[in-house]
Amino acid sequence: PAMQPFHACAMAALAATLGDAAGGSGNDECLQEDLLYGTEPYKEKYEWVCCNNKHWAEDRGFLQTVNFMGSIAHLEASGGIQTFYDAQCGLPLFVAPKGRTFHDFEHESVHHGWPSFRDGEVVTENVRELEGGEIVSTCGTHLGHNLPDLKGNRYCINLICMAGKPVNSSVSVDALPTATESDPRPKVSETTTARAWQLGAPDKVPNPISR
């Protein structure tokens, strides 16, 4: 039988038990000031997830702790979309919901416990997928993991790592810097959807802070 959706995201949080604990840049502090979506008070707790980490994740359900969906609920009535920015460098990363309703985006994200994006919602110029499904921005921020399901690629993203503001709020999304052609890392649109995540996982995800 197919693995339960929560178990897929749980594997991202538990993967460090299978290898090195972090393996990041060695810098636990890299994020902007005044992060969005109610995440700023949690920066001290979770900043390292984005800055010095390859495998671990913020707690499952953190998006509900800060009422993330409530903060963008206006999109449901307006039918609009929201651009989400890198919490370190301000690059646009995801634009959602696209190709689905706000309700679908909310349901999938809350169900899994982390914001979940699909291929059409990724700003591919600024997002890369590394070996093992790790998702990073082109400025080096760890974002989360690609955990494909029967619908295709699903990008399971740490909220605090995508809670940034544009580099310059007066600059349009199209004018923001993007990846260079010399960047060897594949864009997420160039990856395969046929990755097998057939591993089991415990029903509970340990708090990664206690690693």
PDB file of C-alpha atoms in Angstrom:
ATOM      1  CA  PRO A   1       0.000   0.000   0.000  1.00  0.00           C
ATOM      2  CA  ALA A   2       1.044   3.581  -0.590  1.00  0.00           C
ATOM      3  CA  MET A   3       2.810   5.316   2.249  1.00  0.00           C
ATOM      4  CA  GLN A   4       0.666   7.676   4.290  1.00  0.00           C
ATOM      5  CA  PRO A   5       1.313  11.343   3.369  1.00  0.00           C
ATOM      6  CA  PHE A   6       2.491  12.262   6.855  1.00  0.00           C
ATOM      7  CA  HIS A   7       5.052   9.480   6.745  1.00  0.00           C
ATOM      8  CA  ALA A   8       6.617  11.018   3.650  1.00  0.00           C
ATOM      9  CA  CYS A   9       7.214  14.320   5.383  1.00  0.00           C
ATOM     10  CA  ALA A  10       8.297  12.468   8.499  1.00  0.00           C
ATOM     11  CA  MET A  11      11.111  10.896   6.521  1.00  0.00           C
ATOM     12  CA  ALA A  12      12.527  14.349   5.821  1.00  0.00           C
ATOM     13  CA  ALA A  13      12.612  15.133   9.520  1.00  0.00           C
ATOM     14  CA  LEU A  14      14.029  11.733  10.469  1.00  0.00           C
ATOM     15  CA  ALA A  15      16.587  11.382   7.705  1.00  0.00           C
ATOM     16  CA  ALA A  16      19.398  12.715   9.855  1.00  0.00           C
ATOM     17  CA  THR A  17      19.276   9.513  11.906  1.00  0.00           C
ATOM     18  CA  LEU A  18      20.467   7.698   8.773  1.00  0.00           C
ATOM     19  CA  GLY A  19      23.507   9.887   8.199  1.00  0.00           C
ATOM     20  CA  ASP A  20      25.182  13.044   9.347  1.00  0.00           C
ATOM     21  CA  ALA A  21      23.022  15.116  11.674  1.00  0.00           C
ATOM     22  CA  ALA A  22      23.158  18.361   9.786  1.00  0.00           C
ATOM     23  CA  GLY A  23      25.911  18.826   7.234  1.00  0.00           C
ATOM     24  CA  GLY A  24      24.990  22.414   6.517  1.00  0.00           C
ATOM     25  CA  SER A  25      27.019  25.549   6.114  1.00  0.00           C
ATOM     26  CA  GLY A  26      28.075  25.791   9.748  1.00  0.00           C
ATOM     27  CA  ASN A  27      26.219  29.062  10.263  1.00  0.00           C
ATOM     28  CA  ASP A  28      23.058  28.860  12.366  1.00  0.00           C
ATOM     29  CA  GLU A  29      22.117  32.508  11.795  1.00  0.00           C
ATOM     30  CA  CYS A  30      21.356  33.736   8.296  1.00  0.00           C
ATOM     31  CA  LEU A  31      17.745  34.938   8.141  1.00  0.00           C
ATOM     32  CA  GLN A  32      16.208  38.351   7.570  1.00  0.00           C
ATOM     33  CA  GLU A  33      14.764  40.452  10.342  1.00  0.00           C
ATOM     34  CA  ASP A  34      10.981  40.640  10.820  1.00  0.00           C
ATOM     35  CA  LEU A  35       9.990  37.397   9.133  1.00  0.00           C
ATOM     36  CA  LEU A  36       6.402  37.063   7.933  1.00  0.00           C
ATOM     37  CA  TYR A  37       3.418  34.832   8.768  1.00  0.00           C
ATOM     38  CA  GLY A  38       3.968  34.993  12.523  1.00  0.00           C
ATOM     39  CA  THR A  39       7.308  33.174  12.358  1.00  0.00           C
ATOM     40  CA  GLU A  40       9.590  35.920  13.710  1.00  0.00           C
ATOM     41  CA  PRO A  41       9.140  34.934  17.411  1.00  0.00           C
ATOM     42  CA  TYR A  42      10.297  31.405  16.485  1.00  0.00           C
ATOM     43  CA  LYS A  43      13.487  32.437  14.694  1.00  0.00           C
ATOM     44  CA  GLU A  44      15.783  31.492  17.564  1.00  0.00           C
ATOM     45  CA  LYS A  45      14.226  28.028  17.677  1.00  0.00           C
ATOM     46  CA  TYR A  46      14.180  27.263  13.960  1.00  0.00           C
ATOM     47  CA  GLU A  47      16.691  29.484  12.164  1.00  0.00           C
ATOM     48  CA  TRP A  48      19.256  26.688  11.941  1.00  0.00           C
ATOM     49  CA  VAL A  49      16.770  24.606   9.919  1.00  0.00           C
ATOM     50  CA  CYS A  50      17.237  27.012   7.008  1.00  0.00           C
ATOM     51  CA  CYS A  51      20.865  27.997   7.580  1.00  0.00           C
ATOM     52  CA  ASN A  52      22.788  24.929   8.767  1.00  0.00           C
ATOM     53  CA  ASN A  53      20.858  21.819   7.855  1.00  0.00           C
ATOM     54  CA  LYS A  54      20.188  19.325   5.097  1.00  0.00           C
ATOM     55  CA  HIS A  55      17.789  16.793   6.585  1.00  0.00           C
ATOM     56  CA  TRP A  56      15.809  18.136   9.506  1.00  0.00           C
ATOM     57  CA  ALA A  57      12.594  20.135   9.671  1.00  0.00           C
ATOM     58  CA  GLU A  58      10.631  22.487  11.864  1.00  0.00           C
ATOM     59  CA  ASP A  59       7.939  20.719  13.890  1.00  0.00           C
ATOM     60  CA  ARG A  60       5.049  19.202  11.994  1.00  0.00           C
ATOM     61  CA  GLY A  61       2.047  21.502  12.290  1.00  0.00           C
ATOM     62  CA  PHE A  62       4.103  24.673  12.865  1.00  0.00           C
ATOM     63  CA  LEU A  63       2.043  26.341  10.145  1.00  0.00           C
ATOM     64  CA  GLN A  64      -1.020  25.883  12.356  1.00  0.00           C
ATOM     65  CA  THR A  65       0.799  27.121  15.449  1.00  0.00           C
ATOM     66  CA  VAL A  66       1.281  30.508  13.768  1.00  0.00           C
ATOM     67  CA  ASN A  67      -2.050  30.387  11.862  1.00  0.00           C
ATOM     68  CA  PHE A  68      -0.283  30.581   8.521  1.00  0.00           C
ATOM     69  CA  MET A  69      -3.389  29.805   6.509  1.00  0.00           C
ATOM     70  CA  GLY A  70      -5.362  32.413   8.421  1.00  0.00           C
ATOM     71  CA  SER A  71      -2.793  35.043   7.463  1.00  0.00           C
ATOM     72  CA  ILE A  72      -3.369  34.402   3.750  1.00  0.00           C
ATOM     73  CA  ALA A  73      -7.065  33.469   3.926  1.00  0.00           C
ATOM     74  CA  HIS A  74      -7.966  36.544   1.863  1.00  0.00           C
ATOM     75  CA  LEU A  75      -6.757  34.599  -1.163  1.00  0.00           C
ATOM     76  CA  GLU A  76      -9.730  32.275  -0.896  1.00  0.00           C
ATOM     77  CA  ALA A  77     -12.249  35.069  -1.365  1.00  0.00           C
ATOM     78  CA  SER A  78     -10.252  37.008  -3.944  1.00  0.00           C
ATOM     79  CA  GLY A  79      -9.030  34.040  -5.950  1.00  0.00           C
ATOM     80  CA  GLY A  80      -5.595  35.619  -5.808  1.00  0.00           C
ATOM     81  CA  ILE A  81      -2.129  34.161  -5.429  1.00  0.00           C
ATOM     82  CA  GLN A  82       0.679  34.784  -2.957  1.00  0.00           C
ATOM     83  CA  THR A  83       4.409  34.943  -3.658  1.00  0.00           C
ATOM     84  CA  PHE A  84       6.592  33.414  -0.955  1.00  0.00           C
ATOM     85  CA  TYR A  85      10.155  34.660  -0.546  1.00  0.00           C
ATOM     86  CA  ASP A  86      13.416  33.183   0.676  1.00  0.00           C
ATOM     87  CA  ALA A  87      13.855  34.040   4.357  1.00  0.00           C
ATOM     88  CA  GLN A  88      17.581  34.622   3.850  1.00  0.00           C
ATOM     89  CA  CYS A  89      17.984  36.537   0.584  1.00  0.00           C
ATOM     90  CA  GLY A  90      14.464  37.522  -0.469  1.00  0.00           C
ATOM     91  CA  LEU A  91      14.282  35.631  -3.753  1.00  0.00           C
ATOM     92  CA  PRO A  92      10.784  34.560  -4.848  1.00  0.00           C
ATOM     93  CA  LEU A  93      10.448  30.806  -4.373  1.00  0.00           C
ATOM     94  CA  PHE A  94       6.813  29.751  -4.705  1.00  0.00           C
ATOM     95  CA  VAL A  95       3.620  31.319  -6.040  1.00  0.00           C
ATOM     96  CA  ALA A  96       0.428  29.710  -4.789  1.00  0.00           C
ATOM     97  CA  PRO A  97      -2.186  28.570  -5.243  1.00  0.00           C
ATOM     98  CA  LYS A  98      -1.777  28.034  -8.984  1.00  0.00           C
ATOM     99  CA  GLY A  99      -3.691  25.402 -10.927  1.00  0.00           C
ATOM    100  CA  ARG A 100      -5.804  24.579  -7.858  1.00  0.00           C
ATOM    101  CA  THR A 101      -8.021  26.297  -5.329  1.00  0.00           C
ATOM    102  CA  PHE A 102      -6.931  27.887  -2.085  1.00  0.00           C
ATOM    103  CA  HIS A 103      -8.905  25.188  -0.298  1.00  0.00           C
ATOM    104  CA  ASP A 104      -6.877  22.460  -2.047  1.00  0.00           C
ATOM    105  CA  PHE A 105      -3.597  24.183  -1.147  1.00  0.00           C
ATOM    106  CA  GLU A 106      -4.705  24.620   2.457  1.00  0.00           C
ATOM    107  CA  HIS A 107      -6.012  21.081   2.813  1.00  0.00           C
ATOM    108  CA  GLU A 108      -2.855  19.471   1.449  1.00  0.00           C
ATOM    109  CA  SER A 109      -0.533  21.649   3.537  1.00  0.00           C
ATOM    110  CA  VAL A 110      -2.412  21.195   6.800  1.00  0.00           C
ATOM    111  CA  HIS A 111      -2.845  17.484   6.166  1.00  0.00           C
ATOM    112  CA  HIS A 112       0.884  16.958   5.738  1.00  0.00           C
ATOM    113  CA  GLY A 113       1.925  19.444   8.414  1.00  0.00           C
ATOM    114  CA  TRP A 114       4.096  21.703   6.220  1.00  0.00           C
ATOM    115  CA  PRO A 115       3.339  24.039   3.286  1.00  0.00           C
ATOM    116  CA  SER A 116       3.164  21.814   0.212  1.00  0.00           C
ATOM    117  CA  PHE A 117       3.689  23.059  -3.321  1.00  0.00           C
ATOM    118  CA  ARG A 118       3.319  21.534  -6.775  1.00  0.00           C
ATOM    119  CA  ASP A 119       5.439  21.958  -9.912  1.00  0.00           C
ATOM    120  CA  GLY A 120       3.397  24.833 -11.316  1.00  0.00           C
ATOM    121  CA  GLU A 121       3.857  26.820  -8.107  1.00  0.00           C
ATOM    122  CA  VAL A 122       7.676  26.752  -8.063  1.00  0.00           C
ATOM    123  CA  VAL A 123       9.794  29.699  -9.248  1.00  0.00           C
ATOM    124  CA  THR A 124      12.174  27.315 -10.982  1.00  0.00           C
ATOM    125  CA  GLU A 125      14.867  29.927 -11.657  1.00  0.00           C
ATOM    126  CA  ASN A 126      15.469  30.241  -7.918  1.00  0.00           C
ATOM    127  CA  VAL A 127      14.887  26.710  -6.600  1.00  0.00           C
ATOM    128  CA  ARG A 128      17.085  23.638  -6.975  1.00  0.00           C
ATOM    129  CA  GLU A 129      16.688  19.981  -6.119  1.00  0.00           C
ATOM    130  CA  LEU A 130      19.786  18.207  -4.829  1.00  0.00           C
ATOM    131  CA  GLU A 131      20.586  14.526  -4.428  1.00  0.00           C
ATOM    132  CA  GLY A 132      18.175  12.837  -2.077  1.00  0.00           C
ATOM    133  CA  GLY A 133      15.362  15.251  -2.852  1.00  0.00           C
ATOM    134  CA  GLU A 134      16.660  18.162  -0.786  1.00  0.00           C
ATOM    135  CA  ILE A 135      15.192  21.462  -1.977  1.00  0.00           C
ATOM    136  CA  VAL A 136      17.348  24.588  -1.689  1.00  0.00           C
ATOM    137  CA  SER A 137      17.233  28.105  -3.040  1.00  0.00           C
ATOM    138  CA  THR A 138      19.943  29.417  -5.339  1.00  0.00           C
ATOM    139  CA  CYS A 139      21.303  31.485  -2.447  1.00  0.00           C
ATOM    140  CA  GLY A 140      21.827  28.308  -0.413  1.00  0.00           C
ATOM    141  CA  THR A 141      18.872  28.276   1.955  1.00  0.00           C
ATOM    142  CA  HIS A 142      17.608  24.810   2.887  1.00  0.00           C
ATOM    143  CA  LEU A 143      13.880  24.820   2.131  1.00  0.00           C
ATOM    144  CA  GLY A 144      12.671  21.244   2.560  1.00  0.00           C
ATOM    145  CA  HIS A 145      12.336  18.126   0.417  1.00  0.00           C
ATOM    146  CA  ASN A 146      10.609  16.879  -2.697  1.00  0.00           C
ATOM    147  CA  LEU A 147       8.350  14.018  -1.623  1.00  0.00           C
ATOM    148  CA  PRO A 148       6.517  12.818  -4.736  1.00  0.00           C
ATOM    149  CA  ASP A 149       3.130  11.172  -4.480  1.00  0.00           C
ATOM    150  CA  LEU A 150       0.651   9.837  -7.008  1.00  0.00           C
ATOM    151  CA  LYS A 151      -0.061  13.391  -8.212  1.00  0.00           C
ATOM    152  CA  GLY A 152       3.599  14.111  -8.975  1.00  0.00           C
ATOM    153  CA  ASN A 153       6.255  16.198  -7.252  1.00  0.00           C
ATOM    154  CA  ARG A 154       5.252  17.642  -3.893  1.00  0.00           C
ATOM    155  CA  TYR A 155       7.594  20.142  -2.300  1.00  0.00           C
ATOM    156  CA  CYS A 156       7.311  19.864   1.478  1.00  0.00           C
ATOM    157  CA  ILE A 157       8.709  23.203   2.683  1.00  0.00           C
ATOM    158  CA  ASN A 158       9.639  24.624   6.075  1.00  0.00           C
ATOM    159  CA  LEU A 159       7.440  27.654   6.629  1.00  0.00           C
ATOM    160  CA  ILE A 160      10.105  29.729   8.365  1.00  0.00           C
ATOM    161  CA  CYS A 161      12.484  29.278   5.420  1.00  0.00           C
ATOM    162  CA  MET A 162       9.942  30.764   2.978  1.00  0.00           C
ATOM    163  CA  ALA A 163       8.743  33.555   5.285  1.00  0.00           C
ATOM    164  CA  GLY A 164      11.026  36.253   3.931  1.00  0.00           C
ATOM    165  CA  LYS A 165      10.392  39.583   2.241  1.00  0.00           C
ATOM    166  CA  PRO A 166      11.512  40.705  -1.216  1.00  0.00           C
ATOM    167  CA  VAL A 167      15.038  42.050  -1.394  1.00  0.00           C
ATOM    168  CA  ASN A 168      13.484  45.414  -2.194  1.00  0.00           C
ATOM    169  CA  SER A 169       9.732  45.709  -1.630  1.00  0.00           C
ATOM    170  CA  SER A 170       9.535  48.281  -4.425  1.00  0.00           C
ATOM    171  CA  VAL A 171      10.963  45.831  -6.962  1.00  0.00           C
ATOM    172  CA  SER A 172       8.664  43.492  -8.854  1.00  0.00           C
ATOM    173  CA  VAL A 173       9.075  39.735  -8.699  1.00  0.00           C
ATOM    174  CA  ASP A 174      10.279  39.641 -12.307  1.00  0.00           C
ATOM    175  CA  ALA A 175      13.038  42.134 -11.514  1.00  0.00           C
ATOM    176  CA  LEU A 176      14.537  40.148  -8.655  1.00  0.00           C
ATOM    177  CA  PRO A 177      17.837  38.319  -9.246  1.00  0.00           C
ATOM    178  CA  THR A 178      17.660  34.758 -10.519  1.00  0.00           C
ATOM    179  CA  ALA A 179      20.042  31.844 -10.930  1.00  0.00           C
ATOM    180  CA  THR A 180      22.926  32.095 -13.370  1.00  0.00           C
ATOM    181  CA  GLU A 181      23.231  29.811 -16.347  1.00  0.00           C
ATOM    182  CA  SER A 182      26.452  28.438 -14.876  1.00  0.00           C
ATOM    183  CA  ASP A 183      24.654  27.045 -11.813  1.00  0.00           C
ATOM    184  CA  PRO A 184      25.154  23.260 -12.171  1.00  0.00           C
ATOM    185  CA  ARG A 185      22.304  22.282  -9.893  1.00  0.00           C
ATOM    186  CA  PRO A 186      19.168  21.106 -11.747  1.00  0.00           C
ATOM    187  CA  LYS A 187      16.041  23.209 -11.641  1.00  0.00           C
ATOM    188  CA  VAL A 188      13.176  21.436  -9.970  1.00  0.00           C
ATOM    189  CA  SER A 189      11.379  21.245 -13.317  1.00  0.00           C
ATOM    190  CA  GLU A 190      14.237  19.067 -14.612  1.00  0.00           C
ATOM    191  CA  THR A 191      13.869  16.383 -11.944  1.00  0.00           C
ATOM    192  CA  THR A 192      11.932  13.156 -12.279  1.00  0.00           C
ATOM    193  CA  THR A 193       8.647  12.467 -10.554  1.00  0.00           C
ATOM    194  CA  ALA A 194       9.491   8.791 -10.270  1.00  0.00           C
ATOM    195  CA  ARG A 195      11.423   8.930  -6.996  1.00  0.00           C
ATOM    196  CA  ALA A 196      10.462   6.028  -4.740  1.00  0.00           C
ATOM    197  CA  TRP A 197       9.758   7.006  -1.117  1.00  0.00           C
ATOM    198  CA  GLN A 198       8.706   3.561   0.051  1.00  0.00           C
ATOM    199  CA  LEU A 199      10.292   3.685   3.493  1.00  0.00           C
ATOM    200  CA  GLY A 200       8.202   3.425   6.612  1.00  0.00           C
ATOM    201  CA  ALA A 201       8.424   5.906   9.471  1.00  0.00           C
ATOM    202  CA  PRO A 202       7.207   6.106  13.051  1.00  0.00           C
ATOM    203  CA  ASP A 203       3.916   7.824  13.687  1.00  0.00           C
ATOM    204  CA  LYS A 204       5.633  10.562  15.686  1.00  0.00           C
ATOM    205  CA  VAL A 205       8.350  12.926  14.538  1.00  0.00           C
ATOM    206  CA  PRO A 206      10.851  13.738  17.295  1.00  0.00           C
ATOM    207  CA  ASN A 207      11.499  17.407  17.929  1.00  0.00           C
ATOM    208  CA  PRO A 208      14.570  18.041  15.749  1.00  0.00           C
ATOM    209  CA  ILE A 209      15.899  20.488  18.344  1.00  0.00           C
ATOM    210  CA  SER A 210      16.630  17.484  20.564  1.00  0.00           C
ATOM    211  CA  ARG A 211      18.932  15.842  18.005  1.00  0.00           C
TER     212      ARG A 211
END
